[in-house]
PDB file of N, CA and C in Angstrom:
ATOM      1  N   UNK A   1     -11.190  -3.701 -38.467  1.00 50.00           N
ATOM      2  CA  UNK A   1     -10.454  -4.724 -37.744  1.00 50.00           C
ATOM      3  C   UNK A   1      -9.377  -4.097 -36.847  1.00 50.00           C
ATOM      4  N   UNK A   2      -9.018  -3.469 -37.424  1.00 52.00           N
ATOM      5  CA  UNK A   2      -7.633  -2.877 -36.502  1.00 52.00           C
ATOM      6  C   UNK A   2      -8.223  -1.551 -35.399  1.00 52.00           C
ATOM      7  N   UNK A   3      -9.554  -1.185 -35.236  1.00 49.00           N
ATOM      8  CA  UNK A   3     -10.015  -0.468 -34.458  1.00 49.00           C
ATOM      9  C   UNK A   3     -10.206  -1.918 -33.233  1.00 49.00           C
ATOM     10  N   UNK A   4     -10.950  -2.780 -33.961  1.00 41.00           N
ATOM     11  CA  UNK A   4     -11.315  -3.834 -32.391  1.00 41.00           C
ATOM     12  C   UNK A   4     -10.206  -4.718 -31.811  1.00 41.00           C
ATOM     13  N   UNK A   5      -8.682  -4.206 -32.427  1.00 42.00           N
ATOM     14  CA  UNK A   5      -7.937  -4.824 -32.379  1.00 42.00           C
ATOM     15  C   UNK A   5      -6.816  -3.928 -30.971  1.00 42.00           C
ATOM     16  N   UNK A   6      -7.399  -2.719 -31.599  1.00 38.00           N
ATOM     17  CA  UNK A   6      -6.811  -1.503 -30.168  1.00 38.00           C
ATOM     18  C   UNK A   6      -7.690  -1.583 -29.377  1.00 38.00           C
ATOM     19  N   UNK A   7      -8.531  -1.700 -28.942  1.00 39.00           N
ATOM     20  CA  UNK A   7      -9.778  -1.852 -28.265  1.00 39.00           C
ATOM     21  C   UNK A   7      -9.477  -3.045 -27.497  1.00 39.00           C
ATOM     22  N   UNK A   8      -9.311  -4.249 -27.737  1.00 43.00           N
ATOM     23  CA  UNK A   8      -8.532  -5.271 -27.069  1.00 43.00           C
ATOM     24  C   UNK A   8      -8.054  -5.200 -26.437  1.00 43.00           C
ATOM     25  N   UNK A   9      -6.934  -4.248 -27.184  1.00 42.00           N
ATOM     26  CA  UNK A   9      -5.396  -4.446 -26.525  1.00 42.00           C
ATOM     27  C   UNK A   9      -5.491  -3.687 -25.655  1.00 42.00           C
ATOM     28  N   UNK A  10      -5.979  -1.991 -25.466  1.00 41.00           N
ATOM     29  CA  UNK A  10      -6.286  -0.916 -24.125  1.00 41.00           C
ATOM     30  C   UNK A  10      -6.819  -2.133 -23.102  1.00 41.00           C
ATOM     31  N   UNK A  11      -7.821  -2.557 -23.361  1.00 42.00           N
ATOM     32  CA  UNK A  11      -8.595  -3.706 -22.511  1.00 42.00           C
ATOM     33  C   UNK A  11      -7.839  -4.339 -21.604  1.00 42.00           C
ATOM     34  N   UNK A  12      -6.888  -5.105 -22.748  1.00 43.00           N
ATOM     35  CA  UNK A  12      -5.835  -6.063 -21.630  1.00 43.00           C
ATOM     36  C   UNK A  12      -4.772  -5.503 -21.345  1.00 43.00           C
ATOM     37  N   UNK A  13      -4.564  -4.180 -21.191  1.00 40.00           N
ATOM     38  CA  UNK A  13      -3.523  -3.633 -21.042  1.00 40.00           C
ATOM     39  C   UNK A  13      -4.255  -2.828 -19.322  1.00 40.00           C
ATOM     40  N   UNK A  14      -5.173  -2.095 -19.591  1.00 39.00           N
ATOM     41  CA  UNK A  14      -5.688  -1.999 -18.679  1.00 39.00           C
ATOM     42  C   UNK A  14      -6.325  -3.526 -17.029  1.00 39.00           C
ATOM     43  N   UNK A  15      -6.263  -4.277 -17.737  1.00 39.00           N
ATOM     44  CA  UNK A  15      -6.723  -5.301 -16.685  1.00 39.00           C
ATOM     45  C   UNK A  15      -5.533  -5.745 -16.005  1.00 39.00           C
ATOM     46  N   UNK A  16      -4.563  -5.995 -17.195  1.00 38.00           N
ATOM     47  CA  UNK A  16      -3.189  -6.642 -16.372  1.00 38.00           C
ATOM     48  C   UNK A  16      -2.587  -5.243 -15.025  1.00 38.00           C
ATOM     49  N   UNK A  17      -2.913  -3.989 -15.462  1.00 38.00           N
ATOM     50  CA  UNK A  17      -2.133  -3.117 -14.600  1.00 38.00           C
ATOM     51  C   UNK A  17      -2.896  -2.933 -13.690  1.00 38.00           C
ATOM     52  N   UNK A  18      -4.382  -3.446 -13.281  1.00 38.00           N
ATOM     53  CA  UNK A  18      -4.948  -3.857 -12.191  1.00 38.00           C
ATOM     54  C   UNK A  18      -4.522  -4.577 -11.246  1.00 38.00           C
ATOM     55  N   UNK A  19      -3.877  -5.655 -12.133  1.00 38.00           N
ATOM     56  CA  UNK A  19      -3.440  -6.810 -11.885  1.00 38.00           C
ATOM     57  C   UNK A  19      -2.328  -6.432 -11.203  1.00 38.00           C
ATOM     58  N   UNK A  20      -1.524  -6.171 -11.094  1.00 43.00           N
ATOM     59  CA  UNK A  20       0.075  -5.777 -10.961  1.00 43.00           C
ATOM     60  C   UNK A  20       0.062  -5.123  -9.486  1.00 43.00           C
ATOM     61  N   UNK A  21      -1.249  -4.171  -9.619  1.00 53.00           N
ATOM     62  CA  UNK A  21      -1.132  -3.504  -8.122  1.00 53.00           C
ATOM     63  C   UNK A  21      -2.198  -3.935  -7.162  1.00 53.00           C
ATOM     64  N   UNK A  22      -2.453  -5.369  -6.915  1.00 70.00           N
ATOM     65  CA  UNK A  22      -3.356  -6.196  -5.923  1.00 70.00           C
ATOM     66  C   UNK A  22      -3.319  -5.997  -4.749  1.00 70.00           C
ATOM     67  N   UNK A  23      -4.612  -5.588  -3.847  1.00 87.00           N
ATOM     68  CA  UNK A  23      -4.601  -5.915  -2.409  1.00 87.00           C
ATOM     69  C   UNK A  23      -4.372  -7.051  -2.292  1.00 87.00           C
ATOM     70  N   UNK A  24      -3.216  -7.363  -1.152  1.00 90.00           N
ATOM     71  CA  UNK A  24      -3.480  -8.601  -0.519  1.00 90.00           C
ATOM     72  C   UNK A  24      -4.152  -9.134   0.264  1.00 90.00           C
ATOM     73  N   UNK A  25      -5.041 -10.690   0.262  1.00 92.00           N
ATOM     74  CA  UNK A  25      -5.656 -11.143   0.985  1.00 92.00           C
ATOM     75  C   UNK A  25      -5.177 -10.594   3.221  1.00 92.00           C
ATOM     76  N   UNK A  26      -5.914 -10.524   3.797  1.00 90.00           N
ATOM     77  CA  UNK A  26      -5.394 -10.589   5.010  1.00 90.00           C
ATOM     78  C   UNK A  26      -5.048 -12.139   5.330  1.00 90.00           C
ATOM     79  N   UNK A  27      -5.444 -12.885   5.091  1.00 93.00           N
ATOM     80  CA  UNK A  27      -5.245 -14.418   5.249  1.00 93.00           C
ATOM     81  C   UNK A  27      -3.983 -14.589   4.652  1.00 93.00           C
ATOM     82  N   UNK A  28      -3.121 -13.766   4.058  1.00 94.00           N
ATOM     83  CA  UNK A  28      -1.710 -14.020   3.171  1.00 94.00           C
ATOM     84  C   UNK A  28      -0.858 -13.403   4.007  1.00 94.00           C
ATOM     85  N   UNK A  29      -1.059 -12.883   4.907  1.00 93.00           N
ATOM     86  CA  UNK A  29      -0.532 -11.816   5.678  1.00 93.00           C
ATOM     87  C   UNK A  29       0.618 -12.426   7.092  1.00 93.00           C
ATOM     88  N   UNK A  30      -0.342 -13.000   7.621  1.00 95.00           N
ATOM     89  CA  UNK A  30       0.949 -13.918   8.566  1.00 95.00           C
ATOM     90  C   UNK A  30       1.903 -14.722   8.000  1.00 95.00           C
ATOM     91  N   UNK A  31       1.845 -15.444   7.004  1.00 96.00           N
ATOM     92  CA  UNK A  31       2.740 -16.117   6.113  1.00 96.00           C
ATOM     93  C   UNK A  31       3.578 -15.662   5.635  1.00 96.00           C
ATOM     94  N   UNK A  32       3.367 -14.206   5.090  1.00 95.00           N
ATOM     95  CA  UNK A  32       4.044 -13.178   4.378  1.00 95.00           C
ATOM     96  C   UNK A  32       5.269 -12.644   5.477  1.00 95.00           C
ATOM     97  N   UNK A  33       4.597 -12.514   6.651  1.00 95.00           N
ATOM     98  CA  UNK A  33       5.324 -11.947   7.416  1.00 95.00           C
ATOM     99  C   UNK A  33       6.175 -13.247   8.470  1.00 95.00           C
ATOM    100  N   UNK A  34       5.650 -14.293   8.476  1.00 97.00           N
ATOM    101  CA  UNK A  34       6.704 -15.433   8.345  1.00 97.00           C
ATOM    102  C   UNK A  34       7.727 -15.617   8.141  1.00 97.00           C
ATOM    103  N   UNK A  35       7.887 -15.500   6.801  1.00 96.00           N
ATOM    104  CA  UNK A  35       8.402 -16.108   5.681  1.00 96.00           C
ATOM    105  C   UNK A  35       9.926 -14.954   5.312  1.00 96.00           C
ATOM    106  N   UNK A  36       9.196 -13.590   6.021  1.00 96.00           N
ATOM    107  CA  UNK A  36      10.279 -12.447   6.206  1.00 96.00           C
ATOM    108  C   UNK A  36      10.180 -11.325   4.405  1.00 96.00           C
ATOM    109  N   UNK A  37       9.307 -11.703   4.166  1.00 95.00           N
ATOM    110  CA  UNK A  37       9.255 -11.154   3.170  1.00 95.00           C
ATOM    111  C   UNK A  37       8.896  -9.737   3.482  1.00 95.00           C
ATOM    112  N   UNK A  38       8.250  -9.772   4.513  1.00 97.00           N
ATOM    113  CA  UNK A  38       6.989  -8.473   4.643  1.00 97.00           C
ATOM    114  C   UNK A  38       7.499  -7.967   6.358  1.00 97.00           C
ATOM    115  N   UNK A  39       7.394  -6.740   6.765  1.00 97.00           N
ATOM    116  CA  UNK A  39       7.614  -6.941   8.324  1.00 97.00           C
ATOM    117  C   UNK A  39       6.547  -6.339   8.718  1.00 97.00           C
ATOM    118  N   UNK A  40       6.153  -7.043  10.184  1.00 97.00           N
ATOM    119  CA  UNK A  40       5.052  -7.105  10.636  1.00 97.00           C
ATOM    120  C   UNK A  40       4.190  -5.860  10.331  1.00 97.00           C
ATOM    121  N   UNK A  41       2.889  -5.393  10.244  1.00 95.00           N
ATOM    122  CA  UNK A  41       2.485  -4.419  10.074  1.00 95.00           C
ATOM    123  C   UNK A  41       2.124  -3.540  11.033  1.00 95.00           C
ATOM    124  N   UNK A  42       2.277  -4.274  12.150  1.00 96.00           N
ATOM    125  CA  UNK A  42       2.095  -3.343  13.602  1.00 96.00           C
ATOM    126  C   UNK A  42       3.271  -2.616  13.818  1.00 96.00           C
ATOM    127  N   UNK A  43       4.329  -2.866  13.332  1.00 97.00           N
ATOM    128  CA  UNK A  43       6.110  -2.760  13.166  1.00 97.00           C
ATOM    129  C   UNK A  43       5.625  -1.141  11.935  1.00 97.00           C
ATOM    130  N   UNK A  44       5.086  -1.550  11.334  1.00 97.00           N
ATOM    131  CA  UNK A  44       5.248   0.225  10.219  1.00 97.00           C
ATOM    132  C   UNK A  44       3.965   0.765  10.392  1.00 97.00           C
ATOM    133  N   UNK A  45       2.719   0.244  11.201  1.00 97.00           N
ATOM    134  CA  UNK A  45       2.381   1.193  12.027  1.00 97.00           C
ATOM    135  C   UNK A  45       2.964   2.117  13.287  1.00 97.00           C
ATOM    136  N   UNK A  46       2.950   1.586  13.333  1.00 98.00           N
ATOM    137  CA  UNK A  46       4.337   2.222  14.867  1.00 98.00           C
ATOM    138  C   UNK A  46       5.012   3.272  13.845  1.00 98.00           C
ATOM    139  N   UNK A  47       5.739   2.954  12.932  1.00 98.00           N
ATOM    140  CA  UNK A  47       6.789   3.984  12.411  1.00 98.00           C
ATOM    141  C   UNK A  47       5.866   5.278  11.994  1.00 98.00           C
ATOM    142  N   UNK A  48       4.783   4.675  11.248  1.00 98.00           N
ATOM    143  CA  UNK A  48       3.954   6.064  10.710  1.00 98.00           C
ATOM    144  C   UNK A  48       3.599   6.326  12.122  1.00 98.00           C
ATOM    145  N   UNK A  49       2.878   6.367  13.071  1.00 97.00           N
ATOM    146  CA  UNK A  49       2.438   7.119  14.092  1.00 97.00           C
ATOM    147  C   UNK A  49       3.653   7.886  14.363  1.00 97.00           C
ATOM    148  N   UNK A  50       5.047   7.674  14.479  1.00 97.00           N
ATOM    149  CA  UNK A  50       6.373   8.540  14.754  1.00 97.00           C
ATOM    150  C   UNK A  50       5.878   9.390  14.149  1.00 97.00           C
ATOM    151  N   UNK A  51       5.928   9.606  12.695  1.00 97.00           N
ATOM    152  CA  UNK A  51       5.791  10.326  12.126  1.00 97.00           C
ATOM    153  C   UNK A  51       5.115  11.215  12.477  1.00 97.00           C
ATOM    154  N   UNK A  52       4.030  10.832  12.967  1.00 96.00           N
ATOM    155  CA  UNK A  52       2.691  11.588  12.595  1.00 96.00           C
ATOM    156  C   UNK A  52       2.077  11.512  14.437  1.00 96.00           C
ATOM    157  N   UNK A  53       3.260  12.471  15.000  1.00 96.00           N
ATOM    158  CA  UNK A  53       2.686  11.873  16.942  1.00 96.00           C
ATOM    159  C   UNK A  53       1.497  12.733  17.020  1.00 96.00           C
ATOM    160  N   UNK A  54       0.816  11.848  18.056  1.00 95.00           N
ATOM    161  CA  UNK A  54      -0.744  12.018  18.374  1.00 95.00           C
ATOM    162  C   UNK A  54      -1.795  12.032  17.138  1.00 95.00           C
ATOM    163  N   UNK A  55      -1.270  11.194  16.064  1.00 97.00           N
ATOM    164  CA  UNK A  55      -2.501  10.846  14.908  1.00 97.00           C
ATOM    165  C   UNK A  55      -3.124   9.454  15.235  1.00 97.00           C
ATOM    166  N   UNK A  56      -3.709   9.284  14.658  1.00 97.00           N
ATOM    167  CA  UNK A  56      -4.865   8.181  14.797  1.00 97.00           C
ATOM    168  C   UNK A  56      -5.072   7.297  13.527  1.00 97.00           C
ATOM    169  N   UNK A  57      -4.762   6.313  13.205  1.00 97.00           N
ATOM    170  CA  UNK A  57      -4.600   5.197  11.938  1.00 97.00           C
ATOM    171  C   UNK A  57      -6.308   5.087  11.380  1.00 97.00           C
ATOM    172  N   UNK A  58      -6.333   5.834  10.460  1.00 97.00           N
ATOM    173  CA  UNK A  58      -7.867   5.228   9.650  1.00 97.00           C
ATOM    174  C   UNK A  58      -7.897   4.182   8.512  1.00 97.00           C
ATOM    175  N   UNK A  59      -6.897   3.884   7.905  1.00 96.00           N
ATOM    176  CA  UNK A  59      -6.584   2.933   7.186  1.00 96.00           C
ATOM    177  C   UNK A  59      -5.859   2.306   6.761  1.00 96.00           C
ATOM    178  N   UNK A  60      -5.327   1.114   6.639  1.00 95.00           N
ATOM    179  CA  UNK A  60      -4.437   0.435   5.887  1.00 95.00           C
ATOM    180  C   UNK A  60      -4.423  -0.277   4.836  1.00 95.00           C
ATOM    181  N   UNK A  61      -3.703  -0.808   3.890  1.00 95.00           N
ATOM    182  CA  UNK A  61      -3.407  -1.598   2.759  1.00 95.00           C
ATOM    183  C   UNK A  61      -2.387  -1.876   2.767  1.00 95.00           C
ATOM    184  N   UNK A  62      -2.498  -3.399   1.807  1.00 97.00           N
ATOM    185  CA  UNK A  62      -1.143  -4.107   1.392  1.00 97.00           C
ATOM    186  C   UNK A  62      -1.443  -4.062   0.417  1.00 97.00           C
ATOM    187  N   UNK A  63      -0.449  -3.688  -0.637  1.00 96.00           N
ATOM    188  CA  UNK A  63      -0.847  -4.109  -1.820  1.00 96.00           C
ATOM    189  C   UNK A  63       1.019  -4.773  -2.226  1.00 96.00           C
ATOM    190  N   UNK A  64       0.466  -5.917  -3.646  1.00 94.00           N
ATOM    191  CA  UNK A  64       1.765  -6.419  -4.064  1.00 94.00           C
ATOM    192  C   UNK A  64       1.786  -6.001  -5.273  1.00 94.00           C
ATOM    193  N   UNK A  65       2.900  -5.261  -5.537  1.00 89.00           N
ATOM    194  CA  UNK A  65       3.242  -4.395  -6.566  1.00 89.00           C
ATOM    195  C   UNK A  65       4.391  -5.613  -7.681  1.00 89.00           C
ATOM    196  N   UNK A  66       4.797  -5.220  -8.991  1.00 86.00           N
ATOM    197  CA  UNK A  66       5.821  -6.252  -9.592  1.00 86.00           C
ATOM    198  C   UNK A  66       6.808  -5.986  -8.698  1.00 86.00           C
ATOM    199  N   UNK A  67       7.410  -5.003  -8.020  1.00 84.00           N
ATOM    200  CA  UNK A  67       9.031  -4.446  -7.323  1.00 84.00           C
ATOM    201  C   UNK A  67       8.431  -5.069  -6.175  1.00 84.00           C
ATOM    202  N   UNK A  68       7.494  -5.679  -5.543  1.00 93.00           N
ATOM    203  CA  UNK A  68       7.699  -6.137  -4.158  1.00 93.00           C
ATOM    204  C   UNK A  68       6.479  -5.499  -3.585  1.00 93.00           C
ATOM    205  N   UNK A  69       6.334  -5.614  -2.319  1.00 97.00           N
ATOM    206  CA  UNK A  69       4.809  -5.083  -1.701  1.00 97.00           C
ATOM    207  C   UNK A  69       5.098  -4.190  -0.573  1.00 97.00           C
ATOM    208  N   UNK A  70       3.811  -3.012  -0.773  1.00 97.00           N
ATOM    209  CA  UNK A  70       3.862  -1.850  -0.546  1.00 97.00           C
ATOM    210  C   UNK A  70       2.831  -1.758   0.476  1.00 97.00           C
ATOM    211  N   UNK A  71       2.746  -0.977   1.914  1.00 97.00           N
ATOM    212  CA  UNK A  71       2.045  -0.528   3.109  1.00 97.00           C
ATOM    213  C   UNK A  71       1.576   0.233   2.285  1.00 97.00           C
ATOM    214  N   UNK A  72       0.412   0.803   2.938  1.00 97.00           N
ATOM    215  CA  UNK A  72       0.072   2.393   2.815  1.00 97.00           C
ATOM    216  C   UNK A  72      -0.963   2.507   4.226  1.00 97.00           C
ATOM    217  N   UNK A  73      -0.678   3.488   5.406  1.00 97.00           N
ATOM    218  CA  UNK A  73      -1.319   4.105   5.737  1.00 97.00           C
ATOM    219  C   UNK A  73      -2.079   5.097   6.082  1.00 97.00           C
ATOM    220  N   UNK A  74      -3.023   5.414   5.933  1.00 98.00           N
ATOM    221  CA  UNK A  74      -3.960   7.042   6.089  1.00 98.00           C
ATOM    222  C   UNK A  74      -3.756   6.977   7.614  1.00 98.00           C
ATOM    223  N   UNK A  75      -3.856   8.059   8.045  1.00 97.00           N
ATOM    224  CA  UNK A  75      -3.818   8.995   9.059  1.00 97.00           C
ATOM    225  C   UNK A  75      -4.368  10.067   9.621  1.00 97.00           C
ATOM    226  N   UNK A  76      -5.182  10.171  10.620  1.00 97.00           N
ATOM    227  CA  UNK A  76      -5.746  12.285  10.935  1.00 97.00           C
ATOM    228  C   UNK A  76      -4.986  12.375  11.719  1.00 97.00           C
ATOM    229  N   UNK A  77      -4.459  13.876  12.212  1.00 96.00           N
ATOM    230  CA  UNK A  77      -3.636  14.160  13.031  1.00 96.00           C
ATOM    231  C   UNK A  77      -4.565  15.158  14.102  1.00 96.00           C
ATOM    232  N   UNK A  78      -4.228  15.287  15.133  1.00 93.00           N
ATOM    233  CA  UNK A  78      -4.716  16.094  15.906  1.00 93.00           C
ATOM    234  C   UNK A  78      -5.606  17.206  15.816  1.00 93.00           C
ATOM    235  N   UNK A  79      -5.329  17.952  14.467  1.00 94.00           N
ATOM    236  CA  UNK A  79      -5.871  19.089  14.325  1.00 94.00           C
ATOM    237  C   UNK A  79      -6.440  18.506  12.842  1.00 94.00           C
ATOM    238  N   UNK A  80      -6.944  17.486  12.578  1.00 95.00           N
ATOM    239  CA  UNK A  80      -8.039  16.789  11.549  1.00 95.00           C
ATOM    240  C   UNK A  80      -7.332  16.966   9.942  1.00 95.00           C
ATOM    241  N   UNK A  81      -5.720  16.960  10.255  1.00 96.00           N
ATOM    242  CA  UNK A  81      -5.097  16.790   8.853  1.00 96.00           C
ATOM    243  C   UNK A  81      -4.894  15.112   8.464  1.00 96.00           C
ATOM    244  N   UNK A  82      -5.615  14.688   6.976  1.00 97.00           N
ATOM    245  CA  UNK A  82      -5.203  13.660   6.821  1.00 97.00           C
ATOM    246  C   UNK A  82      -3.793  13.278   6.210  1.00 97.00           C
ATOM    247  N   UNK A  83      -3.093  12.288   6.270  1.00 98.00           N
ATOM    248  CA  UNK A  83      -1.682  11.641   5.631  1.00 98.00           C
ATOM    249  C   UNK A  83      -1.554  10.372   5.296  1.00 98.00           C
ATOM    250  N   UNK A  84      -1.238  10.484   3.914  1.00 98.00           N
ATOM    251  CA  UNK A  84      -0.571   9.026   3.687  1.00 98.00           C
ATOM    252  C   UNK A  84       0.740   9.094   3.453  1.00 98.00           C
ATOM    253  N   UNK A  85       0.882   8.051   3.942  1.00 98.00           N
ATOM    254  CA  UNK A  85       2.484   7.174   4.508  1.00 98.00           C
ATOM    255  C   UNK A  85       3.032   5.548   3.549  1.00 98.00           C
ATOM    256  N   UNK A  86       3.251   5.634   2.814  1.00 97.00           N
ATOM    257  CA  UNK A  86       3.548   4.354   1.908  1.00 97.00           C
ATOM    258  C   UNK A  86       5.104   3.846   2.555  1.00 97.00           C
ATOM    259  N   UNK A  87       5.056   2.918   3.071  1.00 98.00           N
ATOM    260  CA  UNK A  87       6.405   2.248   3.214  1.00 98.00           C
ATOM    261  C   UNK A  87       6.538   0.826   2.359  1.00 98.00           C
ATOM    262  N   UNK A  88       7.855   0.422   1.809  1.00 98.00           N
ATOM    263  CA  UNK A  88       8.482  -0.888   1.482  1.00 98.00           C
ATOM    264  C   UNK A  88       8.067  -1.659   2.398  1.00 98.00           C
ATOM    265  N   UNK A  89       7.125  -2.716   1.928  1.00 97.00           N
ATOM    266  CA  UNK A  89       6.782  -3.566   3.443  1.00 97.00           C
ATOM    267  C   UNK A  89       7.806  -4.320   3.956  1.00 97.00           C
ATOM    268  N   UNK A  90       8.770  -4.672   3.219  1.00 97.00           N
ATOM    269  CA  UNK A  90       9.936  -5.966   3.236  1.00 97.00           C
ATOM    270  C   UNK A  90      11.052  -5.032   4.135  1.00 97.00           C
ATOM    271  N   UNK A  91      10.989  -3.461   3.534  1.00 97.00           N
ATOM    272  CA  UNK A  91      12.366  -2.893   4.288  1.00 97.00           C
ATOM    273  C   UNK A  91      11.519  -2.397   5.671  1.00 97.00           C
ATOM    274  N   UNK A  92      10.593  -1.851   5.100  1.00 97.00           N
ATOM    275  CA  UNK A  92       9.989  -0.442   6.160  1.00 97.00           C
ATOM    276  C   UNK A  92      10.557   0.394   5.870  1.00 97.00           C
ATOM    277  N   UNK A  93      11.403   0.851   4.802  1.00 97.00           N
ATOM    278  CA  UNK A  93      11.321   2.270   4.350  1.00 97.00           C
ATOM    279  C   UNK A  93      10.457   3.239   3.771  1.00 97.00           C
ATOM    280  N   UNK A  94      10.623   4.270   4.333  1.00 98.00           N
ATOM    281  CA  UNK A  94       9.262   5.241   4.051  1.00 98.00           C
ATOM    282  C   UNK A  94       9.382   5.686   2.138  1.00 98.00           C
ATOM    283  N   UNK A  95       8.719   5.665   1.305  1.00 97.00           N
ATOM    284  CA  UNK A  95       8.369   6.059   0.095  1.00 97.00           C
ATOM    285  C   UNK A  95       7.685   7.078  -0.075  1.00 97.00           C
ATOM    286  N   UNK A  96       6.835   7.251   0.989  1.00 97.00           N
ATOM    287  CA  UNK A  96       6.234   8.730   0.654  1.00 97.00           C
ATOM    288  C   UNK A  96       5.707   8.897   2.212  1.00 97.00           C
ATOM    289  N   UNK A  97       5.299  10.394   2.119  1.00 98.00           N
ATOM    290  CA  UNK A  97       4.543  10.740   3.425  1.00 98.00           C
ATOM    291  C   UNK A  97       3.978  12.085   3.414  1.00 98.00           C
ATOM    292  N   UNK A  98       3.080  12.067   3.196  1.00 97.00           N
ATOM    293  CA  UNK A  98       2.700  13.537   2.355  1.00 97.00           C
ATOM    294  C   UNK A  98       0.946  13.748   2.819  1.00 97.00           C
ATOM    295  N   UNK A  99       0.438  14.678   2.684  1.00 96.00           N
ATOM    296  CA  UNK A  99      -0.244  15.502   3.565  1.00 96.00           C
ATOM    297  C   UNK A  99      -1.659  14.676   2.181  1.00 96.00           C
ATOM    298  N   UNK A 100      -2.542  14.397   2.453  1.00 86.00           N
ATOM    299  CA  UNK A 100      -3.750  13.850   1.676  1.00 86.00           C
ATOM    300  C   UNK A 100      -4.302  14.689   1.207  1.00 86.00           C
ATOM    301  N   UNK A 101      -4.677  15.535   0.262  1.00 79.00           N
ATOM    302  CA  UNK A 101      -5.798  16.839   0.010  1.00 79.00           C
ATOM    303  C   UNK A 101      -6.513  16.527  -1.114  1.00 79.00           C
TER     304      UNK A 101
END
């Protein structure tokens, strides 16, 4: 009993922390950024390209984290280095920016 009882619990322990770090719908996205919660995402694209002049955007995400919701964009740079760039979507402060390997 107490084996299918940890077994459970990893289970729902594992699903909820799925849970916690959700892409957001794109359909949630203008509202979000409405509403001022979120700033625009063309607004912290722009900032990562600073970063990263003459790179080229290969991907983005929103995801909503429990602390609030988080950008992330990938990046190649000129000479075919990739980067991700995580900013605070609400501040646009950068959280990370670090070379992909």
């Amino acid at each position: 009993m107490k084996t299918l009882t940890a077994l459970f619990t990893a289970a729902a322990l594992t699903l909820s922390a799925g849970m916690a770090q959700a892409d957001v719908r794109v359909d949630q996205i203008p509202e979000l950024v409405k509403s001022g919660k979120i700033k625009p995402l063309e607004e912290l694209n722009q900032a990562a390209l600073k970063l990263h002049p003459g790179a080229t955007i290969t991907d983005t995400d929103l995801d909503n984290h429990f602390n609030g919701y988080e950008y992330e964009v990938e990046l190649r740079d000129a000479q075919g280095v990739e980067w991700d760039v995580d900013f605070d979507a609400a501040t646009g402060k950068v959280l990370s920016n670090k070379q992909d390997t």
